[in-house]
Amino acid sequence: MWNCIRNADRRSLAWGTVILALIFFVAVNTLANTVLTSSRLDLTEDELFTLTDGTKEVIASLEEPIDLRLYYSEQFDEIGPNIARHADRVRELLDEYERLSGGMIRIQLFDPEPFSPEEDLAVSDGLQGLPFDQSGARVYFGVSGTNSTDDVDSIGYLAPERGAFLEYDLTRMISNLADPEKPVVALVSDLPLQGTQFDNYAPWLVLDGLQQFFKVEILDRDALELPAETEILVIAGAHSIKDPLLYEMDQFVMNGGSLVVLVDPYVRFNRGSNSLNPSPSEDINDISDLLAKWGARYVSDAVVGDLRAASPVADSQEIRLNFP
């Protein structure tokens, strides 16, 4: 009799444990769905789905809705798994933008089949169609965006090769739509940032990057004043600056203007001969007096670089650097 009672107690205890476990499981899931809805855990090696602080600041600063249209032709799935995986990453990253924006970023997905209204919309948004077969049909994989004033910006083709820059490209587009009036940057430089005849006047990457976010006003060596609407002054390897412009630059900085100075003691470009081997006696620091006035000290024998990312080049001149 006693054993029967003990067995019954054990069965009751077991059933009670199972019921309590189920109640606990439901309670935890309910709590997670209501309290932890904004939490995510990114377990990828390179944190592919974790947005940077800069992107989060851009999203938080949005004052008007941004509509993004993602175009992806399903025919891409037939090409291979690489582009399909990249498309999945694009969708999931856009979902993260939408989630963090609190409704300020709205996503639409389109499959622009050949000769469809969706294809017409993709073309009008500036997307680049890629030939798919002999019939002349084209496939699309890009994204466009519009703001409340119908400004349009787009990434014509989301190439998998630019996967490492995906967040940068998307954030740049959103930033341009959020603030179509780009800040004005006055650029003072003797370097051929706009390219030369030897490279078909292809702009340097640093200039191309600046122009994506700013309206860049490049001042020639005869300039005497800064553009009236200048918000940021960039001095990059400037050799000869007229005295009136030096005065304007000084007043701009002293009045609280934003300043970026790039000075390289080992600059390898000579503006006179288009040679990469300037004369060792050439003065490359005409703004040293201004730097001292602004409280900055120029050290000509200091070098900042990344040896791991350095590219070897062939050069008749040899520069030896002694690192501690």
Coordinates of C-alpha atoms in Angstrom, one line a residue:
M1 CA 0.0 0.0 0.0
W2 CA 2.8 2.4 0.9
N3 CA 4.7 1.6 -2.3
C4 CA 1.6 2.4 -4.4
I5 CA 1.2 5.8 -2.7
R6 CA 4.9 6.5 -3.3
N7 CA 4.7 5.6 -7.0
A8 CA 1.6 7.8 -7.4
D9 CA 3.5 10.7 -5.8
R10 CA 6.4 10.2 -8.2
R11 CA 4.1 10.1 -11.2
S12 CA 2.4 13.3 -9.9
L13 CA 5.7 14.9 -9.4
A14 CA 6.9 14.0 -12.9
W15 CA 3.7 15.3 -14.5
G16 CA 3.9 18.4 -12.4
T17 CA 7.5 19.0 -13.5
V18 CA 6.5 18.6 -17.2
I19 CA 3.7 21.1 -16.8
L20 CA 5.9 23.6 -15.0
A21 CA 8.5 23.2 -17.7
L22 CA 5.9 24.0 -20.4
I23 CA 4.6 27.0 -18.5
F24 CA 8.2 28.3 -18.1
F25 CA 8.9 27.7 -21.8
V26 CA 5.8 29.7 -22.9
A27 CA 6.5 32.4 -20.3
V28 CA 10.1 32.9 -21.6
N29 CA 9.0 33.0 -25.2
T30 CA 6.3 35.5 -24.4
L31 CA 8.7 37.7 -22.5
A32 CA 11.3 37.5 -25.3
N33 CA 8.6 38.5 -27.9
T34 CA 7.5 41.5 -25.9
V35 CA 10.6 42.8 -24.2
L36 CA 13.5 41.6 -26.4
T37 CA 12.0 42.5 -29.8
S38 CA 14.9 44.9 -30.6
S39 CA 17.7 42.5 -29.6
R40 CA 19.6 40.6 -32.2
L41 CA 22.6 38.2 -32.0
D42 CA 25.0 38.2 -35.0
L43 CA 27.1 35.1 -34.9
T44 CA 28.8 35.6 -38.3
E45 CA 32.6 35.8 -38.3
D46 CA 32.7 39.4 -39.8
E47 CA 29.4 40.6 -38.1
L48 CA 27.8 40.9 -41.6
F49 CA 24.4 41.8 -40.2
T50 CA 25.5 44.2 -37.4
L51 CA 25.2 47.9 -38.5
T52 CA 28.0 50.3 -37.7
D53 CA 27.5 53.2 -35.3
G54 CA 27.7 55.6 -38.3
T55 CA 24.8 53.9 -40.0
K56 CA 22.8 53.9 -36.8
E57 CA 23.4 57.7 -36.5
V58 CA 22.2 58.2 -40.1
I59 CA 19.1 56.2 -39.4
A60 CA 18.4 57.9 -36.1
S61 CA 18.7 61.3 -37.8
L62 CA 16.0 60.6 -40.4
E63 CA 13.3 63.3 -40.3
E64 CA 11.2 62.0 -43.2
P65 CA 10.4 58.5 -44.6
I66 CA 12.7 56.9 -47.1
D67 CA 11.2 54.3 -49.5
L68 CA 13.7 51.7 -50.8
R69 CA 12.9 49.4 -53.7
L70 CA 14.9 46.2 -54.0
Y71 CA 14.9 44.7 -57.5
Y72 CA 16.0 41.1 -57.9
S73 CA 15.3 38.9 -60.9
E74 CA 14.6 35.3 -59.8
Q75 CA 16.6 34.2 -62.9
F76 CA 19.7 35.0 -61.0
D77 CA 19.1 31.8 -58.9
E78 CA 19.9 29.9 -62.1
I79 CA 23.3 31.4 -62.4
G80 CA 24.8 30.0 -59.2
P81 CA 24.6 30.0 -55.4
N82 CA 27.0 32.9 -54.9
I83 CA 24.7 35.7 -56.1
A84 CA 21.7 34.1 -54.5
R85 CA 23.5 34.1 -51.1
H86 CA 24.5 37.7 -51.7
A87 CA 20.9 38.6 -52.5
D88 CA 19.8 36.9 -49.2
R89 CA 22.3 39.0 -47.3
V90 CA 21.1 42.2 -49.0
R91 CA 17.5 41.4 -48.0
E92 CA 18.4 40.7 -44.4
L93 CA 20.5 43.8 -44.1
L94 CA 17.7 45.9 -45.5
D95 CA 15.4 44.3 -43.0
E96 CA 17.8 45.5 -40.3
Y97 CA 17.7 49.0 -41.6
E98 CA 13.9 48.9 -41.6
R99 CA 13.7 47.5 -38.1
L100 CA 16.0 50.1 -36.6
S101 CA 14.3 53.0 -38.4
G102 CA 11.0 52.6 -36.6
G103 CA 9.1 53.0 -39.8
M104 CA 11.2 55.7 -41.3
I105 CA 12.7 53.3 -43.9
R106 CA 10.2 51.3 -45.9
I107 CA 11.2 48.4 -48.1
Q108 CA 9.5 47.0 -51.2
L109 CA 10.7 43.9 -53.2
F110 CA 10.2 43.6 -56.9
D111 CA 10.9 40.8 -59.4
P112 CA 11.3 42.7 -62.7
E113 CA 10.3 40.1 -65.3
P114 CA 11.1 40.9 -68.9
F115 CA 8.7 43.5 -70.5
S116 CA 6.8 44.0 -67.3
P117 CA 5.8 47.2 -65.5
E118 CA 8.3 46.3 -62.8
E119 CA 11.1 46.3 -65.4
D120 CA 10.0 49.7 -66.6
L121 CA 10.1 51.0 -63.1
A122 CA 13.6 49.5 -62.5
V123 CA 14.9 51.2 -65.7
S124 CA 13.3 54.5 -64.7
D125 CA 15.0 54.2 -61.3
G126 CA 18.4 53.9 -62.9
L127 CA 19.1 50.2 -62.6
Q128 CA 21.5 48.4 -64.9
G129 CA 20.0 45.4 -66.7
L130 CA 22.3 42.6 -67.4
P131 CA 21.8 40.3 -70.5
F132 CA 20.6 36.9 -69.5
D133 CA 20.1 34.9 -72.6
Q134 CA 20.0 35.1 -76.4
S135 CA 16.4 36.4 -76.4
G136 CA 17.5 39.8 -75.2
A137 CA 15.9 39.5 -71.8
R138 CA 17.7 41.3 -69.0
V139 CA 17.9 40.7 -65.3
Y140 CA 18.2 43.2 -62.5
F141 CA 19.7 43.2 -59.0
G142 CA 19.8 46.7 -57.6
V143 CA 18.2 49.1 -55.2
S144 CA 16.7 52.5 -55.5
G145 CA 15.3 55.0 -53.0
T146 CA 13.0 58.0 -53.0
N147 CA 12.3 60.6 -50.4
S148 CA 9.2 62.8 -49.7
T149 CA 10.2 65.3 -52.4
D150 CA 10.6 62.5 -55.1
D151 CA 14.4 62.7 -55.2
V152 CA 15.8 59.4 -56.5
D153 CA 19.1 57.7 -55.8
S154 CA 20.1 54.2 -56.8
I155 CA 22.7 51.5 -56.8
G156 CA 22.4 50.2 -60.4
Y157 CA 23.9 46.8 -59.7
L158 CA 24.6 45.2 -56.3
A159 CA 27.7 43.3 -57.4
P160 CA 28.7 40.5 -55.0
E161 CA 32.3 41.7 -55.5
R162 CA 31.3 44.8 -53.5
G163 CA 29.9 42.8 -50.7
A164 CA 32.4 44.2 -48.2
F165 CA 31.1 47.7 -49.0
L166 CA 27.4 46.9 -49.0
E167 CA 26.5 48.7 -45.8
Y168 CA 28.6 51.8 -47.0
D169 CA 26.8 51.9 -50.3
L170 CA 23.3 51.6 -48.7
T171 CA 24.0 54.1 -46.0
R172 CA 25.4 56.6 -48.5
M173 CA 22.3 56.4 -50.6
I174 CA 20.0 56.8 -47.6
S175 CA 22.1 59.8 -46.4
N176 CA 21.9 61.5 -49.8
L177 CA 18.1 61.0 -49.8
A178 CA 17.7 62.3 -46.2
D179 CA 19.7 65.4 -47.0
P180 CA 19.7 66.1 -50.8
E181 CA 21.5 69.5 -50.2
K182 CA 25.1 68.3 -49.8
P183 CA 27.5 70.3 -47.6
V184 CA 30.0 72.3 -49.5
V185 CA 33.7 71.3 -49.2
A186 CA 36.4 73.7 -50.4
L187 CA 39.3 71.6 -51.6
V188 CA 42.8 73.2 -51.9
S189 CA 45.4 70.9 -53.4
D190 CA 48.2 70.8 -55.9
L191 CA 47.8 67.0 -56.4
P192 CA 46.1 65.9 -59.6
L193 CA 43.0 64.6 -57.8
Q194 CA 40.9 65.0 -60.9
G195 CA 43.3 62.8 -62.9
T196 CA 45.7 63.6 -65.7
Q197 CA 46.1 62.9 -69.4
F198 CA 48.0 59.8 -68.4
D199 CA 45.0 58.1 -66.7
N200 CA 42.3 59.6 -69.0
Y201 CA 41.4 62.1 -66.2
A202 CA 40.0 59.5 -63.9
P203 CA 39.5 61.1 -60.5
W204 CA 41.3 59.7 -57.5
L205 CA 39.3 57.5 -55.3
V206 CA 39.5 59.9 -52.4
L207 CA 37.8 62.6 -54.5
D208 CA 35.2 60.2 -55.8
G209 CA 34.4 59.3 -52.3
L210 CA 34.1 62.9 -51.2
Q211 CA 31.8 63.7 -54.1
Q212 CA 29.4 61.0 -53.0
F213 CA 28.6 62.8 -49.7
F214 CA 29.6 66.4 -50.4
K215 CA 29.5 69.2 -53.0
V216 CA 33.2 69.6 -53.7
E217 CA 34.5 72.9 -54.9
I218 CA 38.1 72.5 -56.1
L219 CA 40.1 75.7 -55.9
D220 CA 42.9 76.3 -58.4
R221 CA 46.2 77.7 -57.5
D222 CA 45.2 81.2 -58.5
A223 CA 42.2 81.3 -56.2
L224 CA 42.0 84.2 -53.8
E225 CA 38.9 83.4 -51.7
L226 CA 36.8 80.5 -50.4
P227 CA 33.3 79.9 -51.7
A228 CA 30.9 81.8 -49.5
E229 CA 28.9 78.6 -48.6
T230 CA 32.0 76.6 -47.5
E231 CA 31.2 74.3 -44.5
I232 CA 34.4 72.2 -44.6
L233 CA 37.9 73.2 -45.7
V234 CA 40.2 70.4 -47.0
I235 CA 43.9 71.2 -47.6
A236 CA 45.6 68.3 -49.3
G237 CA 49.3 68.5 -50.3
A238 CA 49.0 72.2 -51.2
H239 CA 52.3 73.8 -52.2
S240 CA 51.4 77.3 -53.5
I241 CA 48.6 79.3 -51.9
K242 CA 48.1 83.0 -52.5
D243 CA 48.3 85.3 -49.5
P244 CA 44.7 86.4 -49.7
L245 CA 43.5 82.8 -49.7
L246 CA 45.8 82.0 -46.8
Y247 CA 44.1 84.9 -44.9
E248 CA 40.6 83.6 -45.8
M249 CA 41.6 80.1 -44.7
D250 CA 42.8 81.4 -41.4
Q251 CA 39.7 83.4 -40.8
F252 CA 37.5 80.4 -41.7
V253 CA 39.2 78.3 -39.1
M254 CA 39.4 81.0 -36.4
N255 CA 35.6 81.4 -36.8
G256 CA 34.9 77.8 -36.0
G257 CA 35.0 76.3 -39.5
S258 CA 35.7 72.6 -39.9
L259 CA 39.2 71.8 -41.3
V260 CA 41.0 68.7 -42.6
V261 CA 44.7 69.0 -43.4
L262 CA 46.6 66.3 -45.3
V263 CA 50.4 66.8 -45.3
D264 CA 52.8 64.1 -46.6
P265 CA 56.5 64.6 -46.1
Y266 CA 57.2 61.9 -48.7
V267 CA 54.8 63.0 -51.4
R268 CA 55.7 61.3 -54.7
F269 CA 54.1 63.6 -57.2
N270 CA 55.6 66.7 -58.9
R271 CA 53.0 69.1 -60.3
G272 CA 55.4 70.6 -62.7
S273 CA 56.6 67.5 -64.5
N274 CA 53.8 65.1 -63.8
S275 CA 56.5 62.9 -62.4
L276 CA 56.3 60.7 -59.4
N277 CA 59.7 61.7 -58.3
P278 CA 59.7 65.3 -57.0
S279 CA 62.9 67.2 -56.2
P280 CA 64.0 66.5 -52.7
S281 CA 64.4 70.3 -52.2
E282 CA 60.8 71.1 -53.1
D283 CA 59.0 72.7 -50.2
I284 CA 55.8 70.8 -49.5
N285 CA 54.7 72.5 -46.3
D286 CA 53.8 76.1 -47.2
I287 CA 51.0 76.1 -44.5
S288 CA 53.4 75.3 -41.6
D289 CA 53.0 78.8 -40.2
L290 CA 49.2 78.4 -40.3
L291 CA 49.4 75.0 -38.6
A292 CA 51.5 76.5 -35.8
K293 CA 49.0 79.3 -35.4
W294 CA 46.2 76.8 -35.2
G295 CA 48.1 74.9 -32.5
A296 CA 49.3 72.0 -34.6
R297 CA 52.9 70.8 -35.0
Y298 CA 54.2 69.4 -38.2
V299 CA 56.8 66.6 -37.8
S300 CA 58.5 66.0 -41.1
D301 CA 60.3 62.8 -40.0
A302 CA 57.2 61.0 -38.7
V303 CA 55.4 58.4 -40.8
V304 CA 51.9 56.9 -40.2
G305 CA 51.2 53.8 -42.3
D306 CA 49.9 50.3 -42.4
L307 CA 52.7 47.9 -43.4
R308 CA 50.2 45.0 -43.8
A309 CA 48.1 47.0 -46.3
A310 CA 51.0 48.6 -48.2
S311 CA 51.4 48.0 -51.9
P312 CA 54.9 47.5 -53.4
V313 CA 55.8 49.9 -56.2
A314 CA 58.8 50.2 -58.5
D315 CA 60.6 53.5 -58.0
S316 CA 64.1 54.7 -59.0
Q317 CA 64.3 56.7 -55.7
E318 CA 64.7 54.7 -52.5
I319 CA 63.5 56.0 -49.2
R320 CA 64.7 54.2 -46.1
L321 CA 62.5 54.5 -43.0
N322 CA 63.8 53.4 -39.7
F323 CA 61.0 52.1 -37.4
P324 CA 61.6 51.9 -33.6

